[in-house]
C-alpha cells in the first residue's frame, strides 16, 4: 500500500518498525514509504548489518540515502560486519572518503586472521605431538575431522607424517581413512587421500575403505574411492567384496553403482555366497530384483549347496521367495544335505513360506539325505 495515497490515515510507526525487516525483504521500502516516514521508522528499530545493506541497496538516490541512514541503528557483531556495512555505504551513498577506512579495517582483519591462524597452528602442532604418543583413537579421529573442517591441508599432512593416520581403533582395527569412509565423511576422506594415506589399507578382517563405505551405504564416498583407483574386487579374510557388503546390507544405489563400474555380480566369498545369495538371505527384495535384472545367477549355490531360494526360505523371506519362484527358480533344488526350500522353511517354522511353497506345487514328501520329510523336520522344532 502506497502511503502517499493515504495521507489522512494514522501510521502506526511502532508496528511498522517491529515488522520492518519484512518490508525490507520485499524490496520496495522507498516505493511504499515517504522519506520522513522512513526516518521515523528507523529511529524505532534495530537492523542487522545484512538488512541495512539490503535497505540501502533499494535506492539509487545517494542524497536521500544519506539523510535516511543517519537515523539507522545497525547491529554490528564483528569486524567483517563493519567492513560490509561501510563498503555498502561507500557504494550506494557514494561516500568515497570511506575507502581509506575500509582499507585499514581490511588490513586489521588480515592481521587478526594471521595471529589467530598462527596461534591455531601452534596448538595443532602441540596436539600432533601429544597424539603421537596416544592410543585414544576417538580423540585422534575427532582431531582429523576438525582439521578437515578448517581445510588445514598442510596440518593434515603433518599429522599423517607423524603417523596419526595409521592409528587404529581397538575393536575392528580401522585406521583414520577407513573410519572416515565408514562414517561417510567425504571431505576427510579426500583430505587423507590427498595427503598420501593408503587407499587399500585394511582393518583387522582385511576389509578396505571401499568395503566399509559400501557396507555403510555411503554412495558419495564409494564413488570417490573408485574414482581414485580403489580396488572394487578387494576381498577381506572371509572373501567379502564391496558388492557383497552392499548387497547384504540392502544398499541398492551402491549395488547399482558398483555393478555399473564392472564389479563381479557373481563373486563368491569363502563360503560360496554370491551377492544375490546375501540379498536373498537378508530379504532385500529390491536388491534381489536388480541383481537378477543384470544377469546374476539365480541358481548359484553356496559351498553347502544352497541356492538363493533355499536361503530365502530358511530365513522366512516370503516376498523374496515369491519373486524367485515367479522367475522360475528351482523350487526343488537340494543342498548338500538334501534340504529343499520347503524342508528349510518347515524346519525353521516359517508357516507362511511353507504355505506358499506348497501352493506352488513343491513336493511336500521329498526326503533329505537322512530320510526325513518336511513334516518330520517341522515336528522336531
Short mmCIF file of C-alpha atoms in Angstrom, two decimals:
data_model
loop_
_atom_site.label_atom_id
_atom_site.label_comp_id
_atom_site.label_asym_id
_atom_site.label_seq_id
_atom_site.Cartn_x
_atom_site.Cartn_y
_atom_site.Cartn_z
CA UNK A 1 0.00 0.00 0.00
CA UNK A 2 1.46 3.38 -1.05
CA UNK A 3 1.48 5.70 1.93
CA UNK A 4 1.18 8.72 -0.43
CA UNK A 5 -2.38 7.62 -1.21
CA UNK A 6 -3.37 7.58 2.45
CA UNK A 7 -2.35 10.99 3.77
CA UNK A 8 -5.32 11.09 6.13
CA UNK A 9 -4.56 7.77 7.76
CA UNK A 10 -2.63 7.46 11.01
CA UNK A 11 0.53 5.44 10.53
CA UNK A 12 1.41 3.06 13.35
CA UNK A 13 5.18 3.54 13.25
CA UNK A 14 5.81 1.22 16.19
CA UNK A 15 4.05 -1.67 14.44
CA UNK A 16 5.85 -0.99 11.17
CA UNK A 17 9.18 -0.77 12.99
CA UNK A 18 8.56 -4.19 14.57
CA UNK A 19 7.92 -5.65 11.10
CA UNK A 20 10.33 -3.51 9.09
CA UNK A 21 12.52 -6.46 8.15
CA UNK A 22 9.57 -7.87 6.22
CA UNK A 23 9.25 -4.65 4.20
CA UNK A 24 12.99 -4.71 3.52
CA UNK A 25 12.77 -8.30 2.29
CA UNK A 26 10.07 -7.30 -0.19
CA UNK A 27 12.50 -4.77 -1.68
CA UNK A 28 10.14 -1.78 -2.02
CA UNK A 29 10.68 0.34 1.10
CA UNK A 30 11.37 3.54 -0.85
CA UNK A 31 8.30 2.98 -3.02
CA UNK A 32 5.94 2.42 -0.09
CA UNK A 33 7.15 4.98 2.46
CA UNK A 34 7.96 8.70 2.40
CA UNK A 35 11.50 9.75 3.34
CA UNK A 36 10.37 11.32 6.63
CA UNK A 37 8.39 8.20 7.48
CA UNK A 38 11.44 6.01 6.89
CA UNK A 39 13.44 8.21 9.26
CA UNK A 40 10.79 7.81 11.96
CA UNK A 41 10.66 4.05 11.45
CA UNK A 42 14.44 3.68 11.63
CA UNK A 43 14.51 5.54 14.95
CA UNK A 44 12.28 2.80 16.38
CA UNK A 45 14.06 -0.31 15.12
CA UNK A 46 17.41 -2.07 15.09
CA UNK A 47 18.68 -3.53 11.83
CA UNK A 48 21.11 -6.34 11.30
CA UNK A 49 24.04 -5.47 9.06
CA UNK A 50 22.52 -7.69 6.37
CA UNK A 51 19.15 -5.89 6.47
CA UNK A 52 20.79 -2.46 6.50
CA UNK A 53 22.77 -3.35 3.38
CA UNK A 54 19.62 -4.71 1.76
CA UNK A 55 17.77 -1.48 2.61
CA UNK A 56 20.27 0.97 1.16
CA UNK A 57 20.65 -1.13 -1.98
CA UNK A 58 16.98 -0.39 -2.77
CA UNK A 59 17.51 3.27 -3.68
CA UNK A 60 19.56 4.92 -6.41
CA UNK A 61 19.44 8.34 -4.73
CA UNK A 62 22.63 8.79 -2.65
CA UNK A 63 21.45 12.06 -1.09
CA UNK A 64 18.17 10.52 0.05
CA UNK A 65 20.02 7.52 1.43
CA UNK A 66 22.39 9.73 3.40
CA UNK A 67 19.50 11.56 5.08
CA UNK A 68 17.66 8.35 5.88
CA UNK A 69 20.71 6.40 7.07
CA UNK A 70 21.53 8.96 9.75
CA UNK A 71 18.67 7.54 11.82
CA UNK A 72 19.55 3.88 11.33
CA UNK A 73 20.70 1.79 14.27
CA UNK A 74 22.71 -1.15 12.94
CA UNK A 75 23.82 -4.16 14.97
CA UNK A 76 27.48 -4.92 14.28
CA UNK A 77 28.61 -8.30 15.57
CA UNK A 78 32.15 -8.48 14.25
CA UNK A 79 34.80 -6.78 12.17
CA UNK A 80 33.52 -8.28 8.94
CA UNK A 81 30.07 -6.78 9.61
CA UNK A 82 31.71 -3.36 9.95
CA UNK A 83 33.57 -3.76 6.68
CA UNK A 84 30.47 -4.96 4.81
CA UNK A 85 28.34 -2.04 6.06
CA UNK A 86 30.97 0.55 5.19
CA UNK A 87 31.58 -0.97 1.74
CA UNK A 88 27.86 -0.81 1.02
CA UNK A 89 27.61 2.77 2.29
CA UNK A 90 30.52 3.74 0.05
CA UNK A 91 28.91 2.05 -2.96
CA UNK A 92 25.30 3.19 -2.61
CA UNK A 93 25.79 6.59 -0.92
CA UNK A 94 28.87 7.48 -2.96
CA UNK A 95 30.92 8.14 0.19
CA UNK A 96 34.37 7.80 -1.32
CA UNK A 97 36.12 9.04 1.83
CA UNK A 98 35.28 5.68 3.44
CA UNK A 99 37.74 3.88 1.17
CA UNK A 100 40.73 4.60 3.39
CA UNK A 101 38.87 3.47 6.50
CA UNK A 102 37.78 0.29 4.77
CA UNK A 103 41.37 -0.42 3.69
CA UNK A 104 42.57 -0.05 7.28
CA UNK A 105 39.84 -2.38 8.53
CA UNK A 106 40.73 -4.97 5.87
CA UNK A 107 44.37 -4.78 6.90
CA UNK A 108 43.39 -5.15 10.56
CA UNK A 109 41.21 -8.15 9.72
CA UNK A 110 44.05 -9.83 7.85
CA UNK A 111 46.45 -9.22 10.74
CA UNK A 112 43.96 -10.69 13.22
CA UNK A 113 43.46 -13.72 10.97
CA UNK A 114 47.21 -14.25 10.74
CA UNK A 115 47.58 -14.03 14.50
CA UNK A 116 44.65 -16.38 15.01
CA UNK A 117 45.93 -18.82 12.41
CA UNK A 118 49.42 -18.69 13.88
CA UNK A 119 48.05 -19.41 17.33
CA UNK A 120 45.89 -22.25 15.98
CA UNK A 121 48.82 -23.75 14.10
CA UNK A 122 50.91 -23.80 17.26
CA UNK A 123 48.06 -25.50 19.08
CA UNK A 124 47.67 -28.02 16.25
CA UNK A 125 51.38 -28.83 16.27
CA UNK A 126 51.18 -29.34 20.02
CA UNK A 127 48.24 -31.73 19.60
CA UNK A 128 50.06 -33.68 16.89
CA UNK A 129 52.97 -34.21 19.26
CA UNK A 130 50.58 -35.22 22.04
CA UNK A 131 48.55 -37.65 19.90
CA UNK A 132 51.71 -39.23 18.51
CA UNK A 133 52.13 -40.91 21.89
CA UNK A 134 48.41 -41.60 22.42
CA UNK A 135 46.12 -44.56 21.72
CA UNK A 136 42.93 -42.53 22.14
CA UNK A 137 41.57 -43.25 18.66
CA UNK A 138 38.30 -41.39 19.10
CA UNK A 139 40.08 -38.17 20.06
CA UNK A 140 42.57 -38.56 17.22
CA UNK A 141 39.77 -39.12 14.71
CA UNK A 142 37.89 -36.07 16.01
CA UNK A 143 41.12 -34.08 15.64
CA UNK A 144 41.33 -35.08 11.97
CA UNK A 145 37.69 -34.11 11.47
CA UNK A 146 38.40 -30.66 12.92
CA UNK A 147 41.43 -30.20 10.67
CA UNK A 148 39.37 -31.20 7.65
CA UNK A 149 36.59 -28.73 8.52
CA UNK A 150 39.15 -25.93 8.79
CA UNK A 151 40.69 -27.03 5.45
CA UNK A 152 44.16 -27.07 7.00
CA UNK A 153 45.60 -29.44 4.40
CA UNK A 154 49.18 -28.70 5.43
CA UNK A 155 48.43 -29.67 9.02
CA UNK A 156 46.65 -32.85 7.92
CA UNK A 157 49.82 -33.66 6.01
CA UNK A 158 51.90 -33.09 9.15
CA UNK A 159 49.53 -35.26 11.19
CA UNK A 160 49.84 -38.05 8.63
CA UNK A 161 53.63 -37.68 8.54
CA UNK A 162 53.61 -38.09 12.32
CA UNK A 163 51.83 -41.42 11.88
CA UNK A 164 48.46 -40.35 13.26
CA UNK A 165 46.68 -41.53 10.13
CA UNK A 166 47.70 -45.11 10.88
CA UNK A 167 46.43 -45.12 14.44
CA UNK A 168 43.79 -47.85 14.80
CA UNK A 169 40.71 -48.31 16.94
CA UNK A 170 40.76 -51.46 19.01
CA UNK A 171 37.55 -53.27 18.09
CA UNK A 172 37.97 -53.65 14.32
CA UNK A 173 41.40 -52.22 13.63
CA UNK A 174 40.11 -49.38 11.45
CA UNK A 175 42.58 -46.58 10.75
CA UNK A 176 41.55 -42.94 10.21
CA UNK A 177 40.83 -43.31 6.47
CA UNK A 178 38.77 -46.46 7.00
CA UNK A 179 36.84 -44.82 9.84
CA UNK A 180 36.15 -41.73 7.72
CA UNK A 181 34.93 -43.96 4.89
CA UNK A 182 32.77 -45.98 7.27
CA UNK A 183 31.22 -42.80 8.70
CA UNK A 184 30.75 -41.21 5.28
CA UNK A 185 32.97 -38.17 5.87
CA UNK A 186 33.81 -37.49 2.23
CA UNK A 187 35.68 -34.27 2.94
CA UNK A 188 38.04 -36.01 5.34
CA UNK A 189 38.43 -38.99 3.01
CA UNK A 190 39.54 -36.66 0.22
CA UNK A 191 41.95 -34.82 2.51
CA UNK A 192 43.54 -38.03 3.76
CA UNK A 193 44.00 -39.48 0.29
CA UNK A 194 45.38 -36.15 -0.96
CA UNK A 195 47.99 -36.44 1.78
CA UNK A 196 49.10 -39.92 0.81
CA UNK A 197 47.06 -42.26 3.01
CA UNK A 198 46.95 -45.79 1.61
CA UNK A 199 43.63 -46.30 -0.14
CA UNK A 200 43.97 -50.09 0.16
CA UNK A 201 44.85 -50.21 3.86
CA UNK A 202 42.87 -52.87 5.72
CA UNK A 203 41.12 -53.36 9.04
CA UNK A 204 41.69 -56.47 11.13
CA UNK A 205 39.40 -58.61 8.97
CA UNK A 206 41.04 -57.43 5.77
CA UNK A 207 38.31 -55.00 4.69
CA UNK A 208 39.36 -51.86 2.82
CA UNK A 209 37.92 -48.35 2.99
CA UNK A 210 35.77 -49.14 -0.05
CA UNK A 211 34.30 -52.19 1.65
CA UNK A 212 33.49 -50.22 4.81
CA UNK A 213 31.89 -47.40 2.79
CA UNK A 214 29.87 -49.93 0.79
CA UNK A 215 28.75 -51.72 3.95
CA UNK A 216 27.51 -48.41 5.37
CA UNK A 217 25.86 -47.28 2.14
CA UNK A 218 27.84 -44.08 1.63
CA UNK A 219 27.46 -43.75 -2.13
CA UNK A 220 29.40 -40.48 -2.45
CA UNK A 221 32.40 -41.99 -0.68
CA UNK A 222 32.15 -45.18 -2.75
CA UNK A 223 32.14 -43.15 -5.97
CA UNK A 224 35.12 -41.09 -4.88
CA UNK A 225 37.19 -44.08 -3.77
CA UNK A 226 36.53 -45.81 -7.09
CA UNK A 227 37.46 -42.61 -8.95
CA UNK A 228 40.89 -42.55 -7.32
CA UNK A 229 41.61 -46.20 -8.02
CA UNK A 230 40.25 -48.25 -5.13
CA UNK A 231 40.05 -51.97 -5.91
CA UNK A 232 36.36 -52.76 -6.44
CA UNK A 233 37.05 -56.51 -6.15
CA UNK A 234 39.11 -56.34 -2.95
CA UNK A 235 38.26 -59.27 -0.67
CA UNK A 236 38.63 -59.45 3.08
CA UNK A 237 39.65 -62.56 5.02
CA UNK A 238 36.19 -64.04 4.50
CA UNK A 239 36.12 -63.33 0.78
CA UNK A 240 33.64 -60.45 1.07
CA UNK A 241 33.81 -57.90 -1.77
CA UNK A 242 32.39 -54.35 -1.59
CA UNK A 243 29.43 -55.54 -3.69
CA UNK A 244 28.78 -58.40 -1.30
CA UNK A 245 28.75 -55.95 1.64
CA UNK A 246 26.36 -53.58 -0.12
CA UNK A 247 24.04 -56.43 -1.18
CA UNK A 248 23.96 -57.94 2.30
CA UNK A 249 23.05 -54.56 3.83
CA UNK A 250 20.48 -53.71 1.17
CA UNK A 251 22.16 -50.57 -0.17
CA UNK A 252 20.60 -50.62 -3.63
CA UNK A 253 22.20 -47.45 -5.02
CA UNK A 254 25.66 -48.63 -4.00
CA UNK A 255 24.93 -52.02 -5.57
CA UNK A 256 23.85 -50.33 -8.80
CA UNK A 257 26.94 -48.15 -8.90
CA UNK A 258 29.38 -50.98 -8.24
CA UNK A 259 27.74 -53.06 -10.96
CA UNK A 260 27.91 -50.06 -13.32
CA UNK A 261 31.69 -49.88 -12.91
CA UNK A 262 32.12 -53.58 -13.57
CA UNK A 263 32.01 -55.26 -10.16
CA UNK A 264 31.64 -59.04 -10.42
CA UNK A 265 27.94 -59.71 -9.70
CA UNK A 266 28.53 -63.42 -9.07
CA UNK A 267 31.72 -63.19 -6.99
CA UNK A 268 31.69 -65.76 -4.19
CA UNK A 269 33.02 -65.40 -0.67
CA UNK A 270 34.83 -68.17 1.20
CA UNK A 271 31.51 -69.93 1.85
CA UNK A 272 30.41 -69.64 -1.75
CA UNK A 273 27.86 -66.89 -1.09
CA UNK A 274 27.19 -64.56 -4.04
CA UNK A 275 25.76 -61.03 -3.71
CA UNK A 276 22.37 -62.44 -4.77
CA UNK A 277 22.51 -65.13 -2.10
CA UNK A 278 23.28 -62.47 0.52
CA UNK A 279 20.47 -60.19 -0.62
CA UNK A 280 18.05 -63.14 -0.61
CA UNK A 281 19.20 -64.35 2.79
CA UNK A 282 18.59 -60.91 4.33
CA UNK A 283 15.35 -60.28 2.48
CA UNK A 284 16.40 -57.25 0.41
CA UNK A 285 13.87 -57.69 -2.38
CA UNK A 286 14.83 -54.55 -4.33
CA UNK A 287 18.46 -55.66 -4.44
CA UNK A 288 17.41 -59.20 -5.42
CA UNK A 289 15.34 -57.82 -8.30
CA UNK A 290 18.14 -55.58 -9.51
CA UNK A 291 20.85 -58.24 -9.38
CA UNK A 292 18.68 -60.66 -11.33
CA UNK A 293 17.85 -57.90 -13.83
CA UNK A 294 21.55 -57.55 -14.63
CA UNK A 295 22.07 -61.28 -15.02
CA UNK A 296 23.03 -62.59 -11.59
CA UNK A 297 22.71 -66.37 -11.40
CA UNK A 298 19.50 -67.21 -9.51
CA UNK A 299 20.59 -70.85 -9.22
CA UNK A 300 24.06 -70.12 -7.83
CA UNK A 301 24.95 -72.48 -4.99
CA UNK A 302 26.98 -71.89 -1.86
CA UNK A 303 29.63 -74.36 -0.76
CA UNK A 304 26.86 -76.11 1.15
CA UNK A 305 24.76 -76.39 -1.99
CA UNK A 306 22.13 -73.79 -1.04
CA UNK A 307 20.53 -71.56 -3.69
CA UNK A 308 19.12 -68.04 -3.16
CA UNK A 309 15.63 -69.58 -2.93
CA UNK A 310 16.67 -72.06 -0.28
CA UNK A 311 18.32 -69.30 1.79
CA UNK A 312 15.27 -67.02 1.48
CA UNK A 313 13.03 -69.92 2.51
CA UNK A 314 15.08 -70.90 5.54
CA UNK A 315 15.07 -67.27 6.76
CA UNK A 316 11.36 -66.74 6.16
CA UNK A 317 11.75 -64.03 3.50
CA UNK A 318 8.37 -64.62 1.88
CA UNK A 319 8.42 -61.81 -0.69
CA UNK A 320 11.83 -62.87 -1.95
CA UNK A 321 10.61 -66.48 -2.14
CA UNK A 322 7.58 -65.40 -4.18
CA UNK A 323 9.72 -63.34 -6.54
CA UNK A 324 12.29 -66.07 -7.15
CA UNK A 325 9.53 -68.63 -7.77
CA UNK A 326 7.87 -66.20 -10.21
CA UNK A 327 11.09 -66.18 -12.23
CA UNK A 328 11.25 -69.95 -12.38
CA UNK A 329 13.83 -70.59 -9.67
CA UNK A 330 14.22 -74.31 -8.99
CA UNK A 331 11.83 -74.87 -6.09
CA UNK A 332 13.03 -78.46 -5.58
CA UNK A 333 16.77 -77.68 -5.53
CA UNK A 334 18.56 -79.55 -2.75
CA UNK A 335 21.60 -78.53 -0.74
CA UNK A 336 24.38 -80.93 0.21
CA UNK A 337 22.19 -82.44 2.96
CA UNK A 338 19.26 -82.88 0.63
CA UNK A 339 17.31 -79.99 2.14
CA UNK A 340 14.83 -78.34 -0.26
CA UNK A 341 13.41 -74.82 0.22
CA UNK A 342 10.27 -76.39 1.73
CA UNK A 343 12.33 -78.53 4.10
CA UNK A 344 14.31 -75.45 5.25
CA UNK A 345 11.18 -73.34 5.81
CA UNK A 346 9.48 -76.20 7.69
CA UNK A 347 12.49 -76.87 9.89
CA UNK A 348 12.64 -73.19 10.90
CA UNK A 349 8.92 -72.77 11.43
CA UNK A 350 8.10 -70.24 8.70
CA UNK A 351 4.48 -71.21 8.14
CA UNK A 352 3.64 -68.57 5.53
CA UNK A 353 6.60 -69.63 3.41
CA UNK A 354 5.60 -73.28 3.81
CA UNK A 355 2.04 -72.47 2.72
CA UNK A 356 3.25 -70.54 -0.30
CA UNK A 357 5.70 -73.21 -1.44
CA UNK A 358 3.02 -75.89 -1.16
CA UNK A 359 0.67 -73.65 -3.16
CA UNK A 360 3.40 -73.54 -5.80
CA UNK A 361 3.24 -77.35 -6.07
CA UNK A 362 6.52 -78.26 -4.42
CA UNK A 363 6.91 -81.89 -3.39
CA UNK A 364 5.94 -81.96 0.30
CA UNK A 365 7.05 -85.59 0.65
CA UNK A 366 10.59 -85.09 -0.71
CA UNK A 367 13.14 -86.55 1.71
CA UNK A 368 16.55 -85.26 2.71
CA UNK A 369 19.71 -87.39 2.75
CA UNK A 370 18.67 -88.80 6.12
CA UNK A 371 15.21 -89.90 5.05
CA UNK A 372 13.36 -87.04 6.72
CA UNK A 373 10.40 -85.23 5.14
CA UNK A 374 9.49 -81.56 5.70
CA UNK A 375 6.80 -82.72 8.14
CA UNK A 376 9.34 -84.60 10.22
CA UNK A 377 11.63 -81.55 10.18
CA UNK A 378 8.79 -79.33 11.38
CA UNK A 379 7.83 -81.75 14.15
CA UNK A 380 11.37 -81.68 15.55
CA UNK A 381 11.28 -77.93 16.26
#
